PDB file of C-alpha atoms in Angstrom:
ATOM      1  CA  MET A 235      17.149 -26.122 -29.874  1.00 51.00           C
ATOM      2  CA  SER A 236      17.760 -22.483 -31.351  1.00 63.00           C
ATOM      3  CA  SER A 237      21.165 -21.329 -31.524  1.00 88.00           C
ATOM      4  CA  LYS A 238      20.725 -19.160 -28.453  1.00 95.00           C
ATOM      5  CA  LEU A 239      18.390 -19.039 -25.376  1.00 97.00           C
ATOM      6  CA  SER A 240      15.292 -16.476 -25.354  1.00 96.00           C
ATOM      7  CA  SER A 241      15.151 -13.937 -22.539  1.00 96.00           C
ATOM      8  CA  THR A 242      12.734 -16.352 -20.733  1.00 96.00           C
ATOM      9  CA  GLN A 243      14.694 -19.576 -21.169  1.00 97.00           C
ATOM     10  CA  ILE A 244      17.531 -17.638 -19.230  1.00 98.00           C
ATOM     11  CA  ALA A 245      15.233 -16.493 -16.643  1.00 96.00           C
ATOM     12  CA  TRP A 246      14.033 -20.262 -16.260  1.00 97.00           C
ATOM     13  CA  ARG A 247      17.680 -21.304 -15.954  1.00 98.00           C
ATOM     14  CA  ALA A 248      18.395 -18.854 -13.244  1.00 98.00           C
ATOM     15  CA  ALA A 249      15.640 -19.783 -11.400  1.00 97.00           C
ATOM     16  CA  GLN A 250      16.634 -23.470 -10.960  1.00 97.00           C
ATOM     17  CA  ASP A 251      19.440 -22.384  -8.362  1.00 97.00           C
ATOM     18  CA  ILE A 252      17.183 -20.142  -6.128  1.00 97.00           C
ATOM     19  CA  THR A 253      16.845 -22.575  -2.886  1.00 96.00           C
ATOM     20  CA  ASP A 254      13.630 -23.078  -1.006  1.00 96.00           C
ATOM     21  CA  GLY A 255      12.846 -20.062   1.529  1.00 96.00           C
ATOM     22  CA  ALA A 256      15.419 -17.963   0.060  1.00 97.00           C
ATOM     23  CA  TYR A 257      15.117 -14.020   0.122  1.00 97.00           C
ATOM     24  CA  VAL A 258      15.432 -12.871  -3.567  1.00 97.00           C
ATOM     25  CA  ASN A 259      15.560  -9.412  -4.948  1.00 96.00           C
ATOM     26  CA  LEU A 260      14.880  -9.387  -8.774  1.00 93.00           C
ATOM     27  CA  GLY A 261      16.121  -6.407 -10.844  1.00 90.00           C
ATOM     28  CA  ILE A 262      13.917  -4.319 -12.577  1.00 87.00           C
ATOM     29  CA  GLY A 263      12.853  -5.545 -16.489  1.00 86.00           C
ATOM     30  CA  PHE A 264      14.277  -8.910 -17.602  1.00 89.00           C
ATOM     31  CA  PRO A 265      15.337 -10.106 -14.166  1.00 93.00           C
ATOM     32  CA  GLU A 266      11.598  -9.863 -12.975  1.00 91.00           C
ATOM     33  CA  MET A 267      10.659 -12.948 -15.178  1.00 92.00           C
ATOM     34  CA  VAL A 268      12.871 -15.452 -12.677  1.00 94.00           C
ATOM     35  CA  ALA A 269       9.553 -14.870 -10.463  1.00 90.00           C
ATOM     36  CA  ARG A 270       7.711 -17.129 -13.039  1.00 90.00           C
ATOM     37  CA  PHE A 271       9.727 -20.061 -12.748  1.00 93.00           C
ATOM     38  CA  GLN A 272       9.905 -21.358  -9.239  1.00 88.00           C
ATOM     39  CA  PRO A 273      10.643 -25.237  -9.295  1.00 91.00           C
ATOM     40  CA  PRO A 274       8.158 -27.192  -7.666  1.00 90.00           C
ATOM     41  CA  GLY A 275       8.354 -27.593  -4.097  1.00 92.00           C
ATOM     42  CA  ARG A 276      10.286 -24.718  -3.530  1.00 93.00           C
ATOM     43  CA  GLU A 277       9.273 -21.193  -2.753  1.00 92.00           C
ATOM     44  CA  ALA A 278      11.262 -17.863  -2.951  1.00 94.00           C
ATOM     45  CA  ILE A 279      10.438 -14.767  -0.800  1.00 96.00           C
ATOM     46  CA  PHE A 280      10.656 -12.157  -3.148  1.00 95.00           C
ATOM     47  CA  HIS A 281      11.668  -8.485  -1.919  1.00 96.00           C
ATOM     48  CA  THR A 282      11.144  -5.237  -3.909  1.00 93.00           C
ATOM     49  CA  GLU A 283      12.892  -2.039  -2.580  1.00 92.00           C
ATOM     50  CA  ASN A 284       9.802   0.055  -2.589  1.00 92.00           C
ATOM     51  CA  GLY A 285       8.622  -2.002   0.518  1.00 94.00           C
ATOM     52  CA  ILE A 286       7.069  -5.335  -0.211  1.00 95.00           C
ATOM     53  CA  LEU A 287       8.355  -8.814   1.013  1.00 96.00           C
ATOM     54  CA  GLY A 288       6.766 -12.081   0.005  1.00 94.00           C
ATOM     55  CA  PHE A 289       4.459 -10.744  -2.889  1.00 91.00           C
ATOM     56  CA  GLY A 290       2.872 -13.146  -5.320  1.00 88.00           C
ATOM     57  CA  GLU A 291       2.478 -13.313  -9.297  1.00 85.00           C
ATOM     58  CA  ALA A 292       1.391 -10.719 -11.289  1.00 87.00           C
ATOM     59  CA  PRO A 293      -2.641 -10.453 -11.595  1.00 92.00           C
ATOM     60  CA  ALA A 294      -4.700 -11.141 -14.807  1.00 92.00           C
ATOM     61  CA  VAL A 295      -4.752  -8.277 -16.951  1.00 94.00           C
ATOM     62  CA  GLY A 296      -7.669  -6.114 -15.864  1.00 95.00           C
ATOM     63  CA  GLU A 297      -7.366  -6.889 -12.171  1.00 94.00           C
ATOM     64  CA  GLU A 298      -4.474  -5.059 -11.022  1.00 95.00           C
ATOM     65  CA  ASP A 299      -4.594  -2.899  -7.858  1.00 95.00           C
ATOM     66  CA  TRP A 300      -2.410  -0.079  -8.855  1.00 95.00           C
ATOM     67  CA  ASP A 301      -1.833   0.643  -5.196  1.00 93.00           C
ATOM     68  CA  LEU A 302       0.150  -2.895  -5.358  1.00 93.00           C
ATOM     69  CA  ILE A 303       3.335  -2.629  -7.443  1.00 92.00           C
ATOM     70  CA  ASN A 304       6.908  -3.511  -7.327  1.00 90.00           C
ATOM     71  CA  ALA A 305      10.007  -1.211  -8.097  1.00 87.00           C
ATOM     72  CA  GLY A 306       9.383  -1.651 -11.668  1.00 86.00           C
ATOM     73  CA  LYS A 307       5.882   0.256 -11.162  1.00 90.00           C
ATOM     74  CA  LYS A 308       4.262  -3.376 -12.236  1.00 91.00           C
ATOM     75  CA  ALA A 309       1.445  -5.052 -10.525  1.00 93.00           C
ATOM     76  CA  VAL A 310       1.667  -7.625  -8.276  1.00 92.00           C
ATOM     77  CA  THR A 311      -0.269  -9.618  -5.903  1.00 93.00           C
ATOM     78  CA  LEU A 312      -0.655 -10.608  -2.143  1.00 92.00           C
ATOM     79  CA  LYS A 313       0.261 -13.673  -0.421  1.00 91.00           C
ATOM     80  CA  PRO A 314      -0.609 -15.044   2.928  1.00 93.00           C
ATOM     81  CA  GLY A 315       2.185 -13.402   5.089  1.00 93.00           C
ATOM     82  CA  THR A 316       3.250 -10.597   2.833  1.00 95.00           C
ATOM     83  CA  ALA A 317       4.793  -7.745   4.667  1.00 96.00           C
ATOM     84  CA  PHE A 318       4.606  -3.996   3.725  1.00 95.00           C
ATOM     85  CA  PHE A 319       7.279  -1.401   5.143  1.00 96.00           C
ATOM     86  CA  HIS A 320       8.803   2.180   4.553  1.00 95.00           C
ATOM     87  CA  HIS A 321      11.310   2.586   1.708  1.00 92.00           C
ATOM     88  CA  ALA A 322      13.956   3.287   3.951  1.00 95.00           C
ATOM     89  CA  ASP A 323      13.565  -0.220   5.665  1.00 96.00           C
ATOM     90  CA  SER A 324      13.521  -1.874   2.532  1.00 95.00           C
ATOM     91  CA  PHE A 325      16.999  -0.401   1.822  1.00 95.00           C
ATOM     92  CA  ALA A 326      18.133  -1.313   5.259  1.00 96.00           C
ATOM     93  CA  MET A 327      17.496  -4.913   4.741  1.00 95.00           C
ATOM     94  CA  VAL A 328      19.196  -5.006   1.621  1.00 95.00           C
ATOM     95  CA  ARG A 329      22.250  -2.746   3.152  1.00 95.00           C
ATOM     96  CA  GLY A 330      22.243  -5.181   6.410  1.00 95.00           C
ATOM     97  CA  GLY A 331      22.810  -8.125   4.204  1.00 95.00           C
ATOM     98  CA  HIS A 332      19.573  -9.925   4.679  1.00 96.00           C
ATOM     99  CA  LEU A 333      18.950 -11.114   0.928  1.00 97.00           C
ATOM    100  CA  ASP A 334      20.328 -14.258   0.074  1.00 98.00           C
ATOM    101  CA  VAL A 335      20.024 -13.569  -3.670  1.00 98.00           C
ATOM    102  CA  ALA A 336      20.244 -10.511  -6.291  1.00 97.00           C
ATOM    103  CA  ILE A 337      19.456 -11.316  -9.754  1.00 97.00           C
ATOM    104  CA  LEU A 338      20.141  -8.451 -12.300  1.00 96.00           C
ATOM    105  CA  GLY A 339      20.567  -7.513 -15.779  1.00 95.00           C
ATOM    106  CA  ALA A 340      24.055  -6.182 -17.448  1.00 96.00           C
ATOM    107  CA  TYR A 341      25.647  -4.164 -20.002  1.00 95.00           C
ATOM    108  CA  GLU A 342      29.012  -5.794 -18.759  1.00 97.00           C
ATOM    109  CA  VAL A 343      30.725  -8.268 -16.655  1.00 98.00           C
ATOM    110  CA  ALA A 344      33.953  -8.475 -15.922  1.00 98.00           C
ATOM    111  CA  GLU A 345      36.096 -11.581 -15.241  1.00 98.00           C
ATOM    112  CA  THR A 346      36.980  -9.985 -11.833  1.00 98.00           C
ATOM    113  CA  GLY A 347      33.032  -9.760 -10.935  1.00 98.00           C
ATOM    114  CA  ASP A 348      32.936  -6.121 -11.731  1.00 98.00           C
ATOM    115  CA  LEU A 349      29.477  -5.119 -13.028  1.00 97.00           C
ATOM    116  CA  ALA A 350      28.186  -2.463 -15.063  1.00 95.00           C
ATOM    117  CA  ASN A 351      24.373  -2.129 -15.480  1.00 93.00           C
ATOM    118  CA  TRP A 352      23.379   1.484 -14.917  1.00 89.00           C
ATOM    119  CA  SER A 353      24.507   3.993 -17.333  1.00 82.00           C
ATOM    120  CA  THR A 354      25.706   3.454 -21.180  1.00 76.00           C
ATOM    121  CA  GLY A 355      28.264   6.018 -20.913  1.00 72.00           C
ATOM    122  CA  PRO A 356      27.955   9.946 -21.441  1.00 72.00           C
ATOM    123  CA  LYS A 357      25.015   9.752 -23.816  1.00 70.00           C
ATOM    124  CA  GLY A 358      22.970   7.322 -21.966  1.00 66.00           C
ATOM    125  CA  VAL A 359      20.060   8.118 -19.556  1.00 67.00           C
ATOM    126  CA  PRO A 360      21.445   6.839 -16.106  1.00 65.00           C
ATOM    127  CA  ALA A 361      19.153   4.729 -14.047  1.00 70.00           C
ATOM    128  CA  VAL A 362      20.916   3.232 -11.249  1.00 71.00           C
ATOM    129  CA  GLY A 363      18.065   2.355  -8.862  1.00 75.00           C
ATOM    130  CA  GLY A 364      18.862   0.158  -5.814  1.00 85.00           C
ATOM    131  CA  ALA A 365      21.356  -1.753  -7.780  1.00 91.00           C
ATOM    132  CA  MET A 366      24.500  -0.278  -6.157  1.00 91.00           C
ATOM    133  CA  ASP A 367      23.095  -1.507  -2.701  1.00 94.00           C
ATOM    134  CA  LEU A 368      21.784  -4.859  -3.912  1.00 95.00           C
ATOM    135  CA  VAL A 369      25.197  -5.884  -5.452  1.00 95.00           C
ATOM    136  CA  HIS A 370      27.155  -5.086  -2.154  1.00 94.00           C
ATOM    137  CA  GLY A 371      24.407  -6.164   0.330  1.00 95.00           C
ATOM    138  CA  ALA A 372      23.085  -9.435  -1.080  1.00 97.00           C
ATOM    139  CA  LYS A 373      24.582 -12.851  -0.138  1.00 97.00           C
ATOM    140  CA  ARG A 374      24.889 -13.629  -3.646  1.00 97.00           C
ATOM    141  CA  VAL A 375      24.826 -11.921  -7.153  1.00 98.00           C
ATOM    142  CA  ALA A 376      24.019 -13.230 -10.335  1.00 98.00           C
ATOM    143  CA  VAL A 377      23.602 -11.623 -13.704  1.00 98.00           C
ATOM    144  CA  ILE A 378      21.003 -12.830 -16.422  1.00 98.00           C
ATOM    145  CA  THR A 379      21.992 -11.405 -20.016  1.00 97.00           C
ATOM    146  CA  ASP A 380      22.626 -12.011 -23.483  1.00 97.00           C
ATOM    147  CA  HIS A 381      26.091 -13.008 -24.408  1.00 98.00           C
ATOM    148  CA  VAL A 382      26.635 -10.573 -26.724  1.00 97.00           C
ATOM    149  CA  THR A 383      25.503  -6.655 -27.438  1.00 95.00           C
ATOM    150  CA  LYS A 384      22.556  -6.091 -30.195  1.00 93.00           C
ATOM    151  CA  ASP A 385      25.795  -5.611 -32.433  1.00 93.00           C
ATOM    152  CA  GLY A 386      27.688  -8.629 -31.483  1.00 93.00           C
ATOM    153  CA  LYS A 387      30.394  -7.122 -29.177  1.00 96.00           C
ATOM    154  CA  PRO A 388      30.992  -9.179 -26.004  1.00 97.00           C
ATOM    155  CA  LYS A 389      29.176  -8.337 -22.429  1.00 98.00           C
ATOM    156  CA  LEU A 390      31.670 -10.613 -20.833  1.00 98.00           C
ATOM    157  CA  VAL A 391      34.823  -8.514 -20.844  1.00 98.00           C
ATOM    158  CA  LYS A 392      38.102  -8.579 -19.243  1.00 98.00           C
ATOM    159  CA  ARG A 393      37.656  -5.061 -17.929  1.00 98.00           C
ATOM    160  CA  CYS A 394      34.383  -3.248 -17.901  1.00 97.00           C
ATOM    161  CA  SER A 395      34.596   0.168 -19.971  1.00 95.00           C
ATOM    162  CA  LEU A 396      31.163   1.456 -18.752  1.00 93.00           C
ATOM    163  CA  PRO A 397      30.505   3.176 -15.524  1.00 91.00           C
ATOM    164  CA  LEU A 398      30.558   0.538 -12.582  1.00 94.00           C
ATOM    165  CA  THR A 399      27.826  -0.572 -10.333  1.00 95.00           C
ATOM    166  CA  GLY A 400      29.911  -2.721  -8.220  1.00 95.00           C
ATOM    167  CA  VAL A 401      33.460  -4.039  -7.841  1.00 97.00           C
ATOM    168  CA  GLY A 402      33.984  -7.745  -7.548  1.00 97.00           C
ATOM    169  CA  CYS A 403      30.093  -8.649  -6.656  1.00 97.00           C
ATOM    170  CA  VAL A 404      29.273 -10.991  -9.621  1.00 98.00           C
ATOM    171  CA  THR A 405      29.830 -14.790  -8.838  1.00 97.00           C
ATOM    172  CA  ARG A 406      27.845 -16.233 -11.706  1.00 98.00           C
ATOM    173  CA  VAL A 407      26.382 -15.233 -15.217  1.00 98.00           C
ATOM    174  CA  TYR A 408      23.641 -16.923 -17.004  1.00 98.00           C
ATOM    175  CA  THR A 409      23.652 -15.952 -20.391  1.00 98.00           C
ATOM    176  CA  SER A 410      22.091 -16.717 -23.928  1.00 98.00           C
ATOM    177  CA  LEU A 411      24.922 -19.284 -24.763  1.00 98.00           C
ATOM    178  CA  ALA A 412      26.409 -20.498 -21.202  1.00 98.00           C
ATOM    179  CA  VAL A 413      26.491 -20.702 -17.399  1.00 98.00           C
ATOM    180  CA  ILE A 414      29.610 -19.022 -16.189  1.00 98.00           C
ATOM    181  CA  ASP A 415      30.745 -18.588 -12.588  1.00 98.00           C
ATOM    182  CA  ILE A 416      33.493 -15.898 -11.492  1.00 98.00           C
ATOM    183  CA  GLU A 417      36.311 -17.262  -9.330  1.00 97.00           C
ATOM    184  CA  GLY A 418      39.479 -16.276  -8.453  1.00 95.00           C
ATOM    185  CA  GLY A 419      39.450 -13.678 -11.011  1.00 96.00           C
ATOM    186  CA  HIS A 420      38.344 -15.727 -13.837  1.00 98.00           C
ATOM    187  CA  PHE A 421      35.258 -16.743 -16.098  1.00 98.00           C
ATOM    188  CA  ILE A 422      34.912 -20.886 -15.401  1.00 98.00           C
ATOM    189  CA  LEU A 423      32.620 -22.028 -17.832  1.00 98.00           C
ATOM    190  CA  ARG A 424      30.084 -24.501 -15.859  1.00 98.00           C
ATOM    191  CA  GLU A 425      27.630 -24.957 -18.718  1.00 98.00           C
ATOM    192  CA  LYS A 426      27.079 -24.329 -22.467  1.00 98.00           C
ATOM    193  CA  LEU A 427      24.950 -25.052 -25.276  1.00 97.00           C
ATOM    194  CA  PRO A 428      25.052 -28.503 -27.042  1.00 96.00           C
ATOM    195  CA  SER A 429      25.430 -27.006 -30.482  1.00 94.00           C
ATOM    196  CA  LEU A 430      28.186 -24.705 -29.760  1.00 95.00           C
ATOM    197  CA  SER A 431      31.909 -25.845 -28.876  1.00 95.00           C
ATOM    198  CA  VAL A 432      34.013 -24.065 -26.490  1.00 96.00           C
ATOM    199  CA  GLU A 433      36.041 -22.585 -29.153  1.00 96.00           C
ATOM    200  CA  ASP A 434      32.983 -21.125 -30.592  1.00 96.00           C
ATOM    201  CA  LEU A 435      31.767 -19.691 -26.990  1.00 97.00           C
ATOM    202  CA  GLN A 436      35.327 -18.321 -26.646  1.00 97.00           C
ATOM    203  CA  ALA A 437      35.194 -16.094 -29.909  1.00 97.00           C
ATOM    204  CA  GLN A 438      32.040 -14.604 -28.550  1.00 97.00           C
ATOM    205  CA  THR A 439      33.479 -13.881 -25.013  1.00 98.00           C
ATOM    206  CA  GLY A 440      35.856 -10.813 -24.166  1.00 97.00           C
ATOM    207  CA  ALA A 441      38.058 -12.644 -21.667  1.00 98.00           C
ATOM    208  CA  GLU A 442      39.426 -15.943 -21.122  1.00 97.00           C
ATOM    209  CA  LEU A 443      37.143 -18.873 -20.558  1.00 98.00           C
ATOM    210  CA  LEU A 444      38.720 -21.214 -17.892  1.00 97.00           C
ATOM    211  CA  VAL A 445      37.544 -25.005 -18.349  1.00 96.00           C
ATOM    212  CA  PRO A 446      38.654 -27.031 -15.176  1.00 92.00           C
ATOM    213  CA  GLY A 447      36.251 -29.776 -15.659  1.00 91.00           C
ATOM    214  CA  PRO A 448      33.470 -30.974 -17.581  1.00 93.00           C
ATOM    215  CA  VAL A 449      30.949 -28.620 -19.028  1.00 96.00           C
ATOM    216  CA  ALA A 450      27.516 -29.509 -18.625  1.00 97.00           C
ATOM    217  CA  ASP A 451      25.061 -29.362 -21.652  1.00 97.00           C
ATOM    218  CA  LEU A 452      22.883 -25.973 -20.781  1.00 97.00           C
ATOM    219  CA  LEU A 453      19.420 -27.540 -21.325  1.00 96.00           C
ATOM    220  CA  VAL A 454      16.228 -25.743 -20.813  1.00 96.00           C
ATOM    221  CA  PRO A 455      12.577 -26.509 -21.990  1.00 94.00           C
ATOM    222  CA  GLU A 456      10.684 -24.349 -24.846  1.00 93.00           C
ATOM    223  CA  LEU A 457       9.082 -21.554 -23.040  1.00 86.00           C
TER     224      LEU A 457
END
């Protein structure tokens, strides 16, 4: 296995924890990959903020119907039972607590569960979309992300320095190096790459990693 997981492998790992029949919203971009990897015998029902519930996989290239797109403007297909509704009704579903899971990307995640994923600061282009609604409306909020930034700085930190999307909302983070829960204001290490020691992982994490019990090997297929 390589020294870190690819984005596709992180998405695969996150998909393994989605229960059968769960109503799921996937953030625009990287998190959309999670939909490719539903485990056999399980079927999630995917929701998109622009008003579709229960859509299918992406169409083959050249077979797109551009009247059928998700919130990220990517073409989708329909499945039996797919529902369409007004944008306002879609957000009412989010705000009303009807989604089981939201899986989002992140610039920073704090040990308190705070999430920053919509702005990189004064020079960035803000793009919050529905994220602020999702992190407070979904029953479970998970993040998928590289463990560090492109210049090697920790993305898992003690306190976020960037504008917040939500406070105390994230409960699990799937990174390129580990699976980490957030409980009681602390990062709890659950899984890590077998090639990486806890000390090496801690050196790349901006807050203390607690290890209250056995840490499982983070094993994913080559994708």
